[in-house]
Amino acid sequence: MSIELKLSRINRVYRPSELVEGNIIVKSASSISHYGIRIAVDGSVNLQVRGGTAGVIETLVGAAKPISILNKIVELRPAGKIASGTTEIPFSMHIRQPREDNLEKFYETFHGGNINIQYLVTVDISRGYLYKSLSTTMEFIVESDKADVIEQPVSPEMVVFYITQDTQRHPLLPQLKSGGFRIIGKMATQCSLSDPVSGELTVEASAVPISSIDIHLLRVESILLGEKIVTEKSVVQTTQIADGDVCHNMTLPIHVILPRLLTCPTVSAGPFSIEFKVVIVITFQSEVAKLHSKSDPTTPRLWLAMETLPLELVRTR
């Protein structure tokens, strides 16, 4: 005996104004009696703070309550029987009821380190006290309604950046400090989630050969706990744009594809916020670097030069 959920869309992506549709597939060797078939749609923002993160004492862990976005239950069938073999039961549910004044905010699906925005559809076949209920759950993806997103194109403005020994706030290798280096570039700081982060970079001079140039995408998750805001940064994705010492005065393209589910439109809500940053890291060739190959790539080191830029992510039509 088994139960399976199959949504109408293979990618499982829906907007709040749309219907979630699909089929419940029940397979059984014999007919079974039940006390009703119900389907539920739930959406919530789960906030979690790890013990010790950002100096927060363990008594605060779990103090942030989940934020409910959506909780609807629909009875598909009253008590009855399901025949033997394979039975398909179609269903459809409104995520947001049309023409009703919805006060809840439908944040987009996001899987982060401390913040998790998730939407689930659950089917439950009640079989009474003597038998275990049949149930299964599947996650579906919610993106912003077309009416709530901005028109394309996104602002084409580029931010120009310079990376030299004088822009670094951490100690550098003596030969880097004395000989110097100069990297210039530009990057878009507002980007559509359906487009890559684009820009360019040029190494004009460097006293020490370069080992690698990487673009790190960071998420910045902030949670309000009482009167304290707990913020944690973590690397979502790393994209290498150069391996080894590059030719000077040659323009290198920056083209970073944004990962699905691990990114979402920049959010600034009351209890939490989700922001993103881009860190451009230049790694210079050094024997010392080989001893710390597993270190955090965004932690300042003697053999690293870096520049951090804000990145606003938006959903476009």
PDB file of C-alpha atoms in Angstrom:
ATOM      1  CA  MET A   1       0.000   0.000   0.000  1.00  0.00           C
ATOM      2  CA  SER A   2       1.511   3.335  -1.021  1.00  0.00           C
ATOM      3  CA  ILE A   3       0.528   6.957  -1.626  1.00  0.00           C
ATOM      4  CA  GLU A   4       2.193   9.467  -3.929  1.00  0.00           C
ATOM      5  CA  LEU A   5       1.726  13.139  -4.823  1.00  0.00           C
ATOM      6  CA  LYS A   6       2.209  14.288  -8.398  1.00  0.00           C
ATOM      7  CA  LEU A   7       1.958  17.996  -9.169  1.00  0.00           C
ATOM      8  CA  SER A   8       0.809  19.314 -12.557  1.00  0.00           C
ATOM      9  CA  ARG A   9       4.117  21.121 -13.161  1.00  0.00           C
ATOM     10  CA  ILE A  10       7.404  19.263 -13.344  1.00  0.00           C
ATOM     11  CA  ASN A  11       9.368  22.240 -11.973  1.00  0.00           C
ATOM     12  CA  ARG A  12       6.829  22.642  -9.103  1.00  0.00           C
ATOM     13  CA  VAL A  13       6.924  26.461  -9.488  1.00  0.00           C
ATOM     14  CA  TYR A  14       3.718  28.384  -8.746  1.00  0.00           C
ATOM     15  CA  ARG A  15       2.689  31.978  -8.065  1.00  0.00           C
ATOM     16  CA  PRO A  16       0.360  32.974  -5.183  1.00  0.00           C
ATOM     17  CA  SER A  17      -2.496  33.813  -7.584  1.00  0.00           C
ATOM     18  CA  GLU A  18      -2.356  30.389  -9.245  1.00  0.00           C
ATOM     19  CA  LEU A  19      -3.907  27.004  -8.513  1.00  0.00           C
ATOM     20  CA  VAL A  20      -1.791  24.179  -7.156  1.00  0.00           C
ATOM     21  CA  GLU A  21      -3.004  21.180  -9.114  1.00  0.00           C
ATOM     22  CA  GLY A  22      -2.068  17.550  -9.337  1.00  0.00           C
ATOM     23  CA  ASN A  23      -3.041  13.976  -8.557  1.00  0.00           C
ATOM     24  CA  ILE A  24      -2.945  11.751  -5.492  1.00  0.00           C
ATOM     25  CA  ILE A  25      -1.904   8.270  -6.579  1.00  0.00           C
ATOM     26  CA  VAL A  26      -2.900   5.418  -4.256  1.00  0.00           C
ATOM     27  CA  LYS A  27      -1.661   1.883  -4.905  1.00  0.00           C
ATOM     28  CA  SER A  28      -3.151  -0.985  -2.896  1.00  0.00           C
ATOM     29  CA  ALA A  29      -3.392  -4.754  -3.313  1.00  0.00           C
ATOM     30  CA  SER A  30      -6.909  -4.717  -1.852  1.00  0.00           C
ATOM     31  CA  SER A  31      -9.694  -2.193  -1.326  1.00  0.00           C
ATOM     32  CA  ILE A  32      -9.344  -0.001   1.774  1.00  0.00           C
ATOM     33  CA  SER A  33     -11.856   1.932   3.866  1.00  0.00           C
ATOM     34  CA  HIS A  34     -11.109   5.474   4.980  1.00  0.00           C
ATOM     35  CA  TYR A  35     -12.677   8.255   7.022  1.00  0.00           C
ATOM     36  CA  GLY A  36     -11.908  11.065   4.620  1.00  0.00           C
ATOM     37  CA  ILE A  37      -9.179  12.348   2.289  1.00  0.00           C
ATOM     38  CA  ARG A  38      -7.811  15.800   3.107  1.00  0.00           C
ATOM     39  CA  ILE A  39      -5.178  17.944   1.489  1.00  0.00           C
ATOM     40  CA  ALA A  40      -3.360  20.796   3.239  1.00  0.00           C
ATOM     41  CA  VAL A  41      -1.149  23.593   1.955  1.00  0.00           C
ATOM     42  CA  ASP A  42       1.268  25.188   4.427  1.00  0.00           C
ATOM     43  CA  GLY A  43       3.757  27.998   4.066  1.00  0.00           C
ATOM     44  CA  SER A  44       6.055  29.343   6.776  1.00  0.00           C
ATOM     45  CA  VAL A  45       9.255  31.225   7.514  1.00  0.00           C
ATOM     46  CA  ASN A  46      11.376  29.170   9.911  1.00  0.00           C
ATOM     47  CA  LEU A  47      13.964  31.165  11.842  1.00  0.00           C
ATOM     48  CA  GLN A  48      16.795  29.351  13.579  1.00  0.00           C
ATOM     49  CA  VAL A  49      19.868  30.609  15.376  1.00  0.00           C
ATOM     50  CA  ARG A  50      22.673  28.174  15.986  1.00  0.00           C
ATOM     51  CA  GLY A  51      24.161  28.091  19.495  1.00  0.00           C
ATOM     52  CA  GLY A  52      27.083  30.466  19.795  1.00  0.00           C
ATOM     53  CA  THR A  53      26.458  32.204  16.475  1.00  0.00           C
ATOM     54  CA  ALA A  54      27.457  35.858  16.614  1.00  0.00           C
ATOM     55  CA  GLY A  55      27.917  35.562  20.364  1.00  0.00           C
ATOM     56  CA  VAL A  56      24.277  34.677  21.052  1.00  0.00           C
ATOM     57  CA  ILE A  57      23.941  32.611  24.218  1.00  0.00           C
ATOM     58  CA  GLU A  58      22.283  29.217  23.906  1.00  0.00           C
ATOM     59  CA  THR A  59      19.202  30.300  25.873  1.00  0.00           C
ATOM     60  CA  LEU A  60      18.182  32.410  22.879  1.00  0.00           C
ATOM     61  CA  VAL A  61      18.322  29.501  20.468  1.00  0.00           C
ATOM     62  CA  GLY A  62      14.848  28.752  19.171  1.00  0.00           C
ATOM     63  CA  ALA A  63      13.425  31.965  20.625  1.00  0.00           C
ATOM     64  CA  ALA A  64      12.393  33.140  17.163  1.00  0.00           C
ATOM     65  CA  LYS A  65       8.978  31.677  16.414  1.00  0.00           C
ATOM     66  CA  PRO A  66       8.121  30.532  12.870  1.00  0.00           C
ATOM     67  CA  ILE A  67       6.097  32.990  10.819  1.00  0.00           C
ATOM     68  CA  SER A  68       3.013  31.408   9.284  1.00  0.00           C
ATOM     69  CA  ILE A  69       2.279  32.500   5.726  1.00  0.00           C
ATOM     70  CA  LEU A  70      -0.333  30.008   4.642  1.00  0.00           C
ATOM     71  CA  ASN A  71      -2.372  27.216   6.261  1.00  0.00           C
ATOM     72  CA  LYS A  72      -5.327  25.805   4.355  1.00  0.00           C
ATOM     73  CA  ILE A  73      -7.056  22.406   4.547  1.00  0.00           C
ATOM     74  CA  VAL A  74      -9.554  21.066   2.020  1.00  0.00           C
ATOM     75  CA  GLU A  75     -11.535  17.835   2.286  1.00  0.00           C
ATOM     76  CA  LEU A  76     -11.379  16.113  -1.094  1.00  0.00           C
ATOM     77  CA  ARG A  77     -13.542  13.108  -0.308  1.00  0.00           C
ATOM     78  CA  PRO A  78     -15.800  12.092   2.587  1.00  0.00           C
ATOM     79  CA  ALA A  79     -15.527   8.674   4.262  1.00  0.00           C
ATOM     80  CA  GLY A  80     -15.673   5.788   1.826  1.00  0.00           C
ATOM     81  CA  LYS A  81     -13.571   3.177   0.080  1.00  0.00           C
ATOM     82  CA  ILE A  82     -10.657   3.119  -2.331  1.00  0.00           C
ATOM     83  CA  ALA A  83     -10.664   0.229  -4.796  1.00  0.00           C
ATOM     84  CA  SER A  84      -7.742  -2.163  -5.201  1.00  0.00           C
ATOM     85  CA  GLY A  85      -5.070  -1.414  -7.781  1.00  0.00           C
ATOM     86  CA  THR A  86      -3.996   2.115  -8.733  1.00  0.00           C
ATOM     87  CA  THR A  87      -6.359   5.000  -8.002  1.00  0.00           C
ATOM     88  CA  GLU A  88      -5.722   8.604  -9.092  1.00  0.00           C
ATOM     89  CA  ILE A  89      -7.546  11.378  -7.226  1.00  0.00           C
ATOM     90  CA  PRO A  90      -7.226  14.843  -8.824  1.00  0.00           C
ATOM     91  CA  PHE A  91      -6.990  17.946  -6.636  1.00  0.00           C
ATOM     92  CA  SER A  92      -6.657  21.705  -7.005  1.00  0.00           C
ATOM     93  CA  MET A  93      -6.226  24.418  -4.382  1.00  0.00           C
ATOM     94  CA  HIS A  94      -5.918  28.177  -4.470  1.00  0.00           C
ATOM     95  CA  ILE A  95      -2.739  29.385  -2.784  1.00  0.00           C
ATOM     96  CA  ARG A  96      -4.332  32.801  -2.394  1.00  0.00           C
ATOM     97  CA  GLN A  97      -8.097  33.073  -2.677  1.00  0.00           C
ATOM     98  CA  PRO A  98      -9.100  35.401  -5.555  1.00  0.00           C
ATOM     99  CA  ARG A  99     -10.741  38.697  -4.641  1.00  0.00           C
ATOM    100  CA  GLU A 100     -10.024  38.264  -0.933  1.00  0.00           C
ATOM    101  CA  ASP A 101      -8.084  40.827   1.052  1.00  0.00           C
ATOM    102  CA  ASN A 102      -4.907  38.914   1.858  1.00  0.00           C
ATOM    103  CA  LEU A 103      -2.871  40.491   4.580  1.00  0.00           C
ATOM    104  CA  GLU A 104      -0.210  37.772   4.588  1.00  0.00           C
ATOM    105  CA  LYS A 105       3.006  38.350   2.670  1.00  0.00           C
ATOM    106  CA  PHE A 106       3.996  35.584   0.271  1.00  0.00           C
ATOM    107  CA  TYR A 107       7.772  35.515   0.472  1.00  0.00           C
ATOM    108  CA  GLU A 108       9.541  33.511  -2.207  1.00  0.00           C
ATOM    109  CA  THR A 109      10.903  30.045  -1.455  1.00  0.00           C
ATOM    110  CA  PHE A 110      14.384  30.253   0.088  1.00  0.00           C
ATOM    111  CA  HIS A 111      16.677  27.690   1.716  1.00  0.00           C
ATOM    112  CA  GLY A 112      19.303  29.427   3.814  1.00  0.00           C
ATOM    113  CA  GLY A 113      21.483  28.680   6.795  1.00  0.00           C
ATOM    114  CA  ASN A 114      19.285  30.281   9.482  1.00  0.00           C
ATOM    115  CA  ILE A 115      16.206  31.272   7.458  1.00  0.00           C
ATOM    116  CA  ASN A 116      14.076  28.759   5.597  1.00  0.00           C
ATOM    117  CA  ILE A 117      10.998  29.833   3.601  1.00  0.00           C
ATOM    118  CA  GLN A 118       9.099  26.738   2.562  1.00  0.00           C
ATOM    119  CA  TYR A 119       5.735  25.764   1.076  1.00  0.00           C
ATOM    120  CA  LEU A 120       4.411  22.213   1.475  1.00  0.00           C
ATOM    121  CA  VAL A 121       1.406  20.315   0.186  1.00  0.00           C
ATOM    122  CA  THR A 122       0.344  17.335   2.336  1.00  0.00           C
ATOM    123  CA  VAL A 123      -2.286  14.689   1.667  1.00  0.00           C
ATOM    124  CA  ASP A 124      -3.733  12.618   4.509  1.00  0.00           C
ATOM    125  CA  ILE A 125      -6.036   9.582   4.244  1.00  0.00           C
ATOM    126  CA  SER A 126      -7.538   8.928   7.677  1.00  0.00           C
ATOM    127  CA  ARG A 127      -8.178   5.257   8.451  1.00  0.00           C
ATOM    128  CA  GLY A 128      -9.422   5.456  12.056  1.00  0.00           C
ATOM    129  CA  TYR A 129      -7.808   4.306  15.295  1.00  0.00           C
ATOM    130  CA  LEU A 130      -7.013   0.735  14.243  1.00  0.00           C
ATOM    131  CA  TYR A 131      -4.941   1.622  11.185  1.00  0.00           C
ATOM    132  CA  LYS A 132      -2.160   4.073  10.543  1.00  0.00           C
ATOM    133  CA  SER A 133      -3.155   7.027   8.372  1.00  0.00           C
ATOM    134  CA  LEU A 134      -1.678   7.261   4.886  1.00  0.00           C
ATOM    135  CA  SER A 135       0.085  10.558   4.261  1.00  0.00           C
ATOM    136  CA  THR A 136       2.775  12.100   2.110  1.00  0.00           C
ATOM    137  CA  THR A 137       4.256  15.602   1.742  1.00  0.00           C
ATOM    138  CA  MET A 138       5.857  17.435  -1.177  1.00  0.00           C
ATOM    139  CA  GLU A 139       7.469  20.850  -1.382  1.00  0.00           C
ATOM    140  CA  PHE A 140       6.433  23.255  -4.125  1.00  0.00           C
ATOM    141  CA  ILE A 141       8.213  26.456  -5.106  1.00  0.00           C
ATOM    142  CA  VAL A 142       6.566  29.878  -4.793  1.00  0.00           C
ATOM    143  CA  GLU A 143       7.700  32.848  -6.853  1.00  0.00           C
ATOM    144  CA  SER A 144       6.300  36.379  -6.725  1.00  0.00           C
ATOM    145  CA  ASP A 145       3.138  37.236  -8.618  1.00  0.00           C
ATOM    146  CA  LYS A 146       3.691  39.053 -11.897  1.00  0.00           C
ATOM    147  CA  ALA A 147       1.833  42.051 -10.504  1.00  0.00           C
ATOM    148  CA  ASP A 148       4.378  42.291  -7.647  1.00  0.00           C
ATOM    149  CA  VAL A 149       7.569  42.154  -9.721  1.00  0.00           C
ATOM    150  CA  ILE A 150       9.346  44.891 -11.610  1.00  0.00           C
ATOM    151  CA  GLU A 151       9.402  45.364 -15.359  1.00  0.00           C
ATOM    152  CA  GLN A 152      12.503  44.466 -17.276  1.00  0.00           C
ATOM    153  CA  PRO A 153      15.145  45.598 -17.852  1.00  0.00           C
ATOM    154  CA  VAL A 154      16.871  45.896 -14.494  1.00  0.00           C
ATOM    155  CA  SER A 155      18.934  49.019 -13.888  1.00  0.00           C
ATOM    156  CA  PRO A 156      21.986  48.782 -16.192  1.00  0.00           C
ATOM    157  CA  GLU A 157      24.156  50.839 -13.851  1.00  0.00           C
ATOM    158  CA  MET A 158      27.564  49.379 -13.060  1.00  0.00           C
ATOM    159  CA  VAL A 159      29.621  50.040  -9.940  1.00  0.00           C
ATOM    160  CA  VAL A 160      33.308  50.647 -10.622  1.00  0.00           C
ATOM    161  CA  PHE A 161      35.732  49.118  -8.113  1.00  0.00           C
ATOM    162  CA  TYR A 162      39.474  49.282  -7.509  1.00  0.00           C
ATOM    163  CA  ILE A 163      41.542  46.688  -5.655  1.00  0.00           C
ATOM    164  CA  THR A 164      45.006  47.861  -4.597  1.00  0.00           C
ATOM    165  CA  GLN A 165      47.282  47.421  -1.592  1.00  0.00           C
ATOM    166  CA  ASP A 166      45.858  50.697  -0.216  1.00  0.00           C
ATOM    167  CA  THR A 167      42.208  49.507  -0.275  1.00  0.00           C
ATOM    168  CA  GLN A 168      42.928  46.486   1.927  1.00  0.00           C
ATOM    169  CA  ARG A 169      42.244  46.771   5.653  1.00  0.00           C
ATOM    170  CA  HIS A 170      44.164  43.654   6.652  1.00  0.00           C
ATOM    171  CA  PRO A 171      47.939  42.881   6.659  1.00  0.00           C
ATOM    172  CA  LEU A 172      49.458  41.725   3.371  1.00  0.00           C
ATOM    173  CA  LEU A 173      52.617  39.845   2.394  1.00  0.00           C
ATOM    174  CA  PRO A 174      55.638  42.217   2.506  1.00  0.00           C
ATOM    175  CA  GLN A 175      56.256  41.876  -1.248  1.00  0.00           C
ATOM    176  CA  LEU A 176      52.592  42.795  -1.925  1.00  0.00           C
ATOM    177  CA  LYS A 177      52.765  45.780   0.396  1.00  0.00           C
ATOM    178  CA  SER A 178      55.977  47.123  -1.114  1.00  0.00           C
ATOM    179  CA  GLY A 179      55.562  46.109  -4.759  1.00  0.00           C
ATOM    180  CA  GLY A 180      51.834  46.765  -4.953  1.00  0.00           C
ATOM    181  CA  PHE A 181      49.086  45.668  -7.319  1.00  0.00           C
ATOM    182  CA  ARG A 182      46.166  47.286  -9.118  1.00  0.00           C
ATOM    183  CA  ILE A 183      42.970  45.594 -10.295  1.00  0.00           C
ATOM    184  CA  ILE A 184      40.041  47.568 -11.691  1.00  0.00           C
ATOM    185  CA  GLY A 185      36.607  46.437 -12.761  1.00  0.00           C
ATOM    186  CA  LYS A 186      32.894  47.076 -12.793  1.00  0.00           C
ATOM    187  CA  MET A 187      29.849  45.030 -11.810  1.00  0.00           C
ATOM    188  CA  ALA A 188      26.081  45.373 -11.753  1.00  0.00           C
ATOM    189  CA  THR A 189      24.813  45.618  -8.169  1.00  0.00           C
ATOM    190  CA  GLN A 190      21.148  45.053  -9.048  1.00  0.00           C
ATOM    191  CA  CYS A 191      20.363  41.807 -10.806  1.00  0.00           C
ATOM    192  CA  SER A 192      17.326  39.811 -11.897  1.00  0.00           C
ATOM    193  CA  LEU A 193      17.167  36.286 -10.472  1.00  0.00           C
ATOM    194  CA  SER A 194      16.726  34.944 -13.994  1.00  0.00           C
ATOM    195  CA  ASP A 195      19.892  36.664 -15.279  1.00  0.00           C
ATOM    196  CA  PRO A 196      23.579  36.187 -14.414  1.00  0.00           C
ATOM    197  CA  VAL A 197      25.558  38.667 -12.346  1.00  0.00           C
ATOM    198  CA  SER A 198      27.677  40.402 -14.959  1.00  0.00           C
ATOM    199  CA  GLY A 199      30.678  42.677 -15.107  1.00  0.00           C
ATOM    200  CA  GLU A 200      34.354  42.730 -15.996  1.00  0.00           C
ATOM    201  CA  LEU A 201      37.771  42.844 -14.335  1.00  0.00           C
ATOM    202  CA  THR A 202      41.261  43.859 -15.453  1.00  0.00           C
ATOM    203  CA  VAL A 203      44.593  43.224 -13.742  1.00  0.00           C
ATOM    204  CA  GLU A 204      46.694  46.276 -14.534  1.00  0.00           C
ATOM    205  CA  ALA A 205      49.741  45.442 -12.401  1.00  0.00           C
ATOM    206  CA  SER A 206      50.893  43.006  -9.729  1.00  0.00           C
ATOM    207  CA  ALA A 207      54.266  42.565  -8.026  1.00  0.00           C
ATOM    208  CA  VAL A 208      53.374  38.953  -7.128  1.00  0.00           C
ATOM    209  CA  PRO A 209      51.939  36.406  -9.616  1.00  0.00           C
ATOM    210  CA  ILE A 210      48.240  35.689  -9.176  1.00  0.00           C
ATOM    211  CA  SER A 211      47.079  32.183  -8.320  1.00  0.00           C
ATOM    212  CA  SER A 212      43.309  32.588  -8.738  1.00  0.00           C
ATOM    213  CA  ILE A 213      40.512  35.131  -9.077  1.00  0.00           C
ATOM    214  CA  ASP A 214      37.169  34.080  -7.575  1.00  0.00           C
ATOM    215  CA  ILE A 215      33.712  35.591  -7.171  1.00  0.00           C
ATOM    216  CA  HIS A 216      31.975  34.549  -3.942  1.00  0.00           C
ATOM    217  CA  LEU A 217      28.221  35.006  -3.571  1.00  0.00           C
ATOM    218  CA  LEU A 218      27.347  35.668   0.078  1.00  0.00           C
ATOM    219  CA  ARG A 219      23.965  35.578   1.811  1.00  0.00           C
ATOM    220  CA  VAL A 220      23.497  37.812   4.835  1.00  0.00           C
ATOM    221  CA  GLU A 221      20.722  36.499   7.081  1.00  0.00           C
ATOM    222  CA  SER A 222      19.505  38.659   9.975  1.00  0.00           C
ATOM    223  CA  ILE A 223      17.005  37.606  12.652  1.00  0.00           C
ATOM    224  CA  LEU A 224      15.441  39.774  15.343  1.00  0.00           C
ATOM    225  CA  LEU A 225      15.694  38.048  18.739  1.00  0.00           C
ATOM    226  CA  GLY A 226      14.143  40.193  21.444  1.00  0.00           C
ATOM    227  CA  GLU A 227      16.006  43.484  21.231  1.00  0.00           C
ATOM    228  CA  LYS A 228      19.015  41.978  19.504  1.00  0.00           C
ATOM    229  CA  ILE A 229      19.595  41.438  15.771  1.00  0.00           C
ATOM    230  CA  VAL A 230      21.624  38.329  14.977  1.00  0.00           C
ATOM    231  CA  THR A 231      23.387  38.443  11.602  1.00  0.00           C
ATOM    232  CA  GLU A 232      25.308  35.662   9.907  1.00  0.00           C
ATOM    233  CA  LYS A 233      27.149  35.658   6.596  1.00  0.00           C
ATOM    234  CA  SER A 234      27.796  32.493   4.617  1.00  0.00           C
ATOM    235  CA  VAL A 235      29.086  31.595   1.165  1.00  0.00           C
ATOM    236  CA  VAL A 236      26.359  30.394  -1.198  1.00  0.00           C
ATOM    237  CA  GLN A 237      28.458  29.823  -4.305  1.00  0.00           C
ATOM    238  CA  THR A 238      31.968  30.329  -5.634  1.00  0.00           C
ATOM    239  CA  THR A 239      32.756  31.012  -9.289  1.00  0.00           C
ATOM    240  CA  GLN A 240      36.358  31.067 -10.499  1.00  0.00           C
ATOM    241  CA  ILE A 241      36.946  33.513 -13.335  1.00  0.00           C
ATOM    242  CA  ALA A 242      40.731  33.066 -13.638  1.00  0.00           C
ATOM    243  CA  ASP A 243      43.129  30.233 -12.812  1.00  0.00           C
ATOM    244  CA  GLY A 244      46.806  31.097 -12.581  1.00  0.00           C
ATOM    245  CA  ASP A 245      48.606  34.314 -13.382  1.00  0.00           C
ATOM    246  CA  VAL A 246      46.604  36.285 -15.933  1.00  0.00           C
ATOM    247  CA  CYS A 247      47.879  38.617 -18.628  1.00  0.00           C
ATOM    248  CA  HIS A 248      47.969  42.200 -17.460  1.00  0.00           C
ATOM    249  CA  ASN A 249      45.636  44.745 -19.064  1.00  0.00           C
ATOM    250  CA  MET A 250      43.400  41.992 -20.438  1.00  0.00           C
ATOM    251  CA  THR A 251      39.685  42.335 -19.656  1.00  0.00           C
ATOM    252  CA  LEU A 252      38.161  39.275 -17.972  1.00  0.00           C
ATOM    253  CA  PRO A 253      34.371  38.847 -18.126  1.00  0.00           C
ATOM    254  CA  ILE A 254      32.387  38.243 -14.925  1.00  0.00           C
ATOM    255  CA  HIS A 255      29.432  35.912 -15.500  1.00  0.00           C
ATOM    256  CA  VAL A 256      27.900  34.311 -12.384  1.00  0.00           C
ATOM    257  CA  ILE A 257      24.773  32.132 -12.661  1.00  0.00           C
ATOM    258  CA  LEU A 258      22.557  32.458  -9.568  1.00  0.00           C
ATOM    259  CA  PRO A 259      21.585  29.158  -7.890  1.00  0.00           C
ATOM    260  CA  ARG A 260      17.889  28.342  -7.599  1.00  0.00           C
ATOM    261  CA  LEU A 261      16.332  28.018  -4.101  1.00  0.00           C
ATOM    262  CA  LEU A 262      19.536  29.283  -2.457  1.00  0.00           C
ATOM    263  CA  THR A 263      18.712  32.815  -3.606  1.00  0.00           C
ATOM    264  CA  CYS A 264      15.548  34.913  -3.542  1.00  0.00           C
ATOM    265  CA  PRO A 265      14.575  38.577  -3.934  1.00  0.00           C
ATOM    266  CA  THR A 266      16.267  40.740  -1.318  1.00  0.00           C
ATOM    267  CA  VAL A 267      13.926  40.835   1.689  1.00  0.00           C
ATOM    268  CA  SER A 268      13.771  43.373   4.512  1.00  0.00           C
ATOM    269  CA  ALA A 269      10.922  42.343   6.819  1.00  0.00           C
ATOM    270  CA  GLY A 270      10.401  43.188  10.483  1.00  0.00           C
ATOM    271  CA  PRO A 271      11.500  39.913  12.136  1.00  0.00           C
ATOM    272  CA  PHE A 272      14.123  39.011   9.532  1.00  0.00           C
ATOM    273  CA  SER A 273      16.000  40.112   6.446  1.00  0.00           C
ATOM    274  CA  ILE A 274      17.799  38.356   3.598  1.00  0.00           C
ATOM    275  CA  GLU A 275      20.480  40.245   1.714  1.00  0.00           C
ATOM    276  CA  PHE A 276      23.265  39.294  -0.663  1.00  0.00           C
ATOM    277  CA  LYS A 277      26.799  40.455  -1.362  1.00  0.00           C
ATOM    278  CA  VAL A 278      29.505  39.694  -3.875  1.00  0.00           C
ATOM    279  CA  VAL A 279      33.112  39.306  -2.740  1.00  0.00           C
ATOM    280  CA  ILE A 280      35.852  39.533  -5.370  1.00  0.00           C
ATOM    281  CA  VAL A 281      38.897  37.661  -4.059  1.00  0.00           C
ATOM    282  CA  ILE A 282      42.370  37.815  -5.615  1.00  0.00           C
ATOM    283  CA  THR A 283      44.644  34.992  -4.404  1.00  0.00           C
ATOM    284  CA  PHE A 284      48.355  35.563  -4.897  1.00  0.00           C
ATOM    285  CA  GLN A 285      50.918  32.793  -5.230  1.00  0.00           C
ATOM    286  CA  SER A 286      52.459  32.089  -1.826  1.00  0.00           C
ATOM    287  CA  GLU A 287      53.930  29.115   0.018  1.00  0.00           C
ATOM    288  CA  VAL A 288      52.029  30.192   3.130  1.00  0.00           C
ATOM    289  CA  ALA A 289      48.716  29.846   1.284  1.00  0.00           C
ATOM    290  CA  LYS A 290      49.351  26.125   0.686  1.00  0.00           C
ATOM    291  CA  LEU A 291      49.275  25.535   4.458  1.00  0.00           C
ATOM    292  CA  HIS A 292      45.760  27.027   4.723  1.00  0.00           C
ATOM    293  CA  SER A 293      44.065  25.515   1.675  1.00  0.00           C
ATOM    294  CA  LYS A 294      40.873  24.698   3.624  1.00  0.00           C
ATOM    295  CA  SER A 295      40.394  28.106   5.241  1.00  0.00           C
ATOM    296  CA  ASP A 296      37.308  30.285   4.741  1.00  0.00           C
ATOM    297  CA  PRO A 297      37.805  31.915   1.314  1.00  0.00           C
ATOM    298  CA  THR A 298      36.371  35.228   2.511  1.00  0.00           C
ATOM    299  CA  THR A 299      38.502  35.501   5.675  1.00  0.00           C
ATOM    300  CA  PRO A 300      41.254  38.149   5.262  1.00  0.00           C
ATOM    301  CA  ARG A 301      44.666  36.556   4.783  1.00  0.00           C
ATOM    302  CA  LEU A 302      48.177  37.786   4.004  1.00  0.00           C
ATOM    303  CA  TRP A 303      48.008  36.420   0.450  1.00  0.00           C
ATOM    304  CA  LEU A 304      44.491  37.645  -0.364  1.00  0.00           C
ATOM    305  CA  ALA A 305      43.099  40.916  -1.683  1.00  0.00           C
ATOM    306  CA  MET A 306      39.361  41.421  -1.732  1.00  0.00           C
ATOM    307  CA  GLU A 307      36.532  43.806  -2.466  1.00  0.00           C
ATOM    308  CA  THR A 308      32.933  43.456  -1.252  1.00  0.00           C
ATOM    309  CA  LEU A 309      29.983  44.861  -3.194  1.00  0.00           C
ATOM    310  CA  PRO A 310      26.283  44.857  -2.231  1.00  0.00           C
ATOM    311  CA  LEU A 311      23.972  42.896  -4.526  1.00  0.00           C
ATOM    312  CA  GLU A 312      20.240  43.524  -4.753  1.00  0.00           C
ATOM    313  CA  LEU A 313      18.343  40.605  -6.256  1.00  0.00           C
ATOM    314  CA  VAL A 314      14.934  41.199  -7.802  1.00  0.00           C
ATOM    315  CA  ARG A 315      12.288  39.153  -9.584  1.00  0.00           C
ATOM    316  CA  THR A 316      11.400  40.421 -13.064  1.00  0.00           C
ATOM    317  CA  ARG A 317       8.675  39.476 -15.523  1.00  0.00           C
TER     318      ARG A 317
END
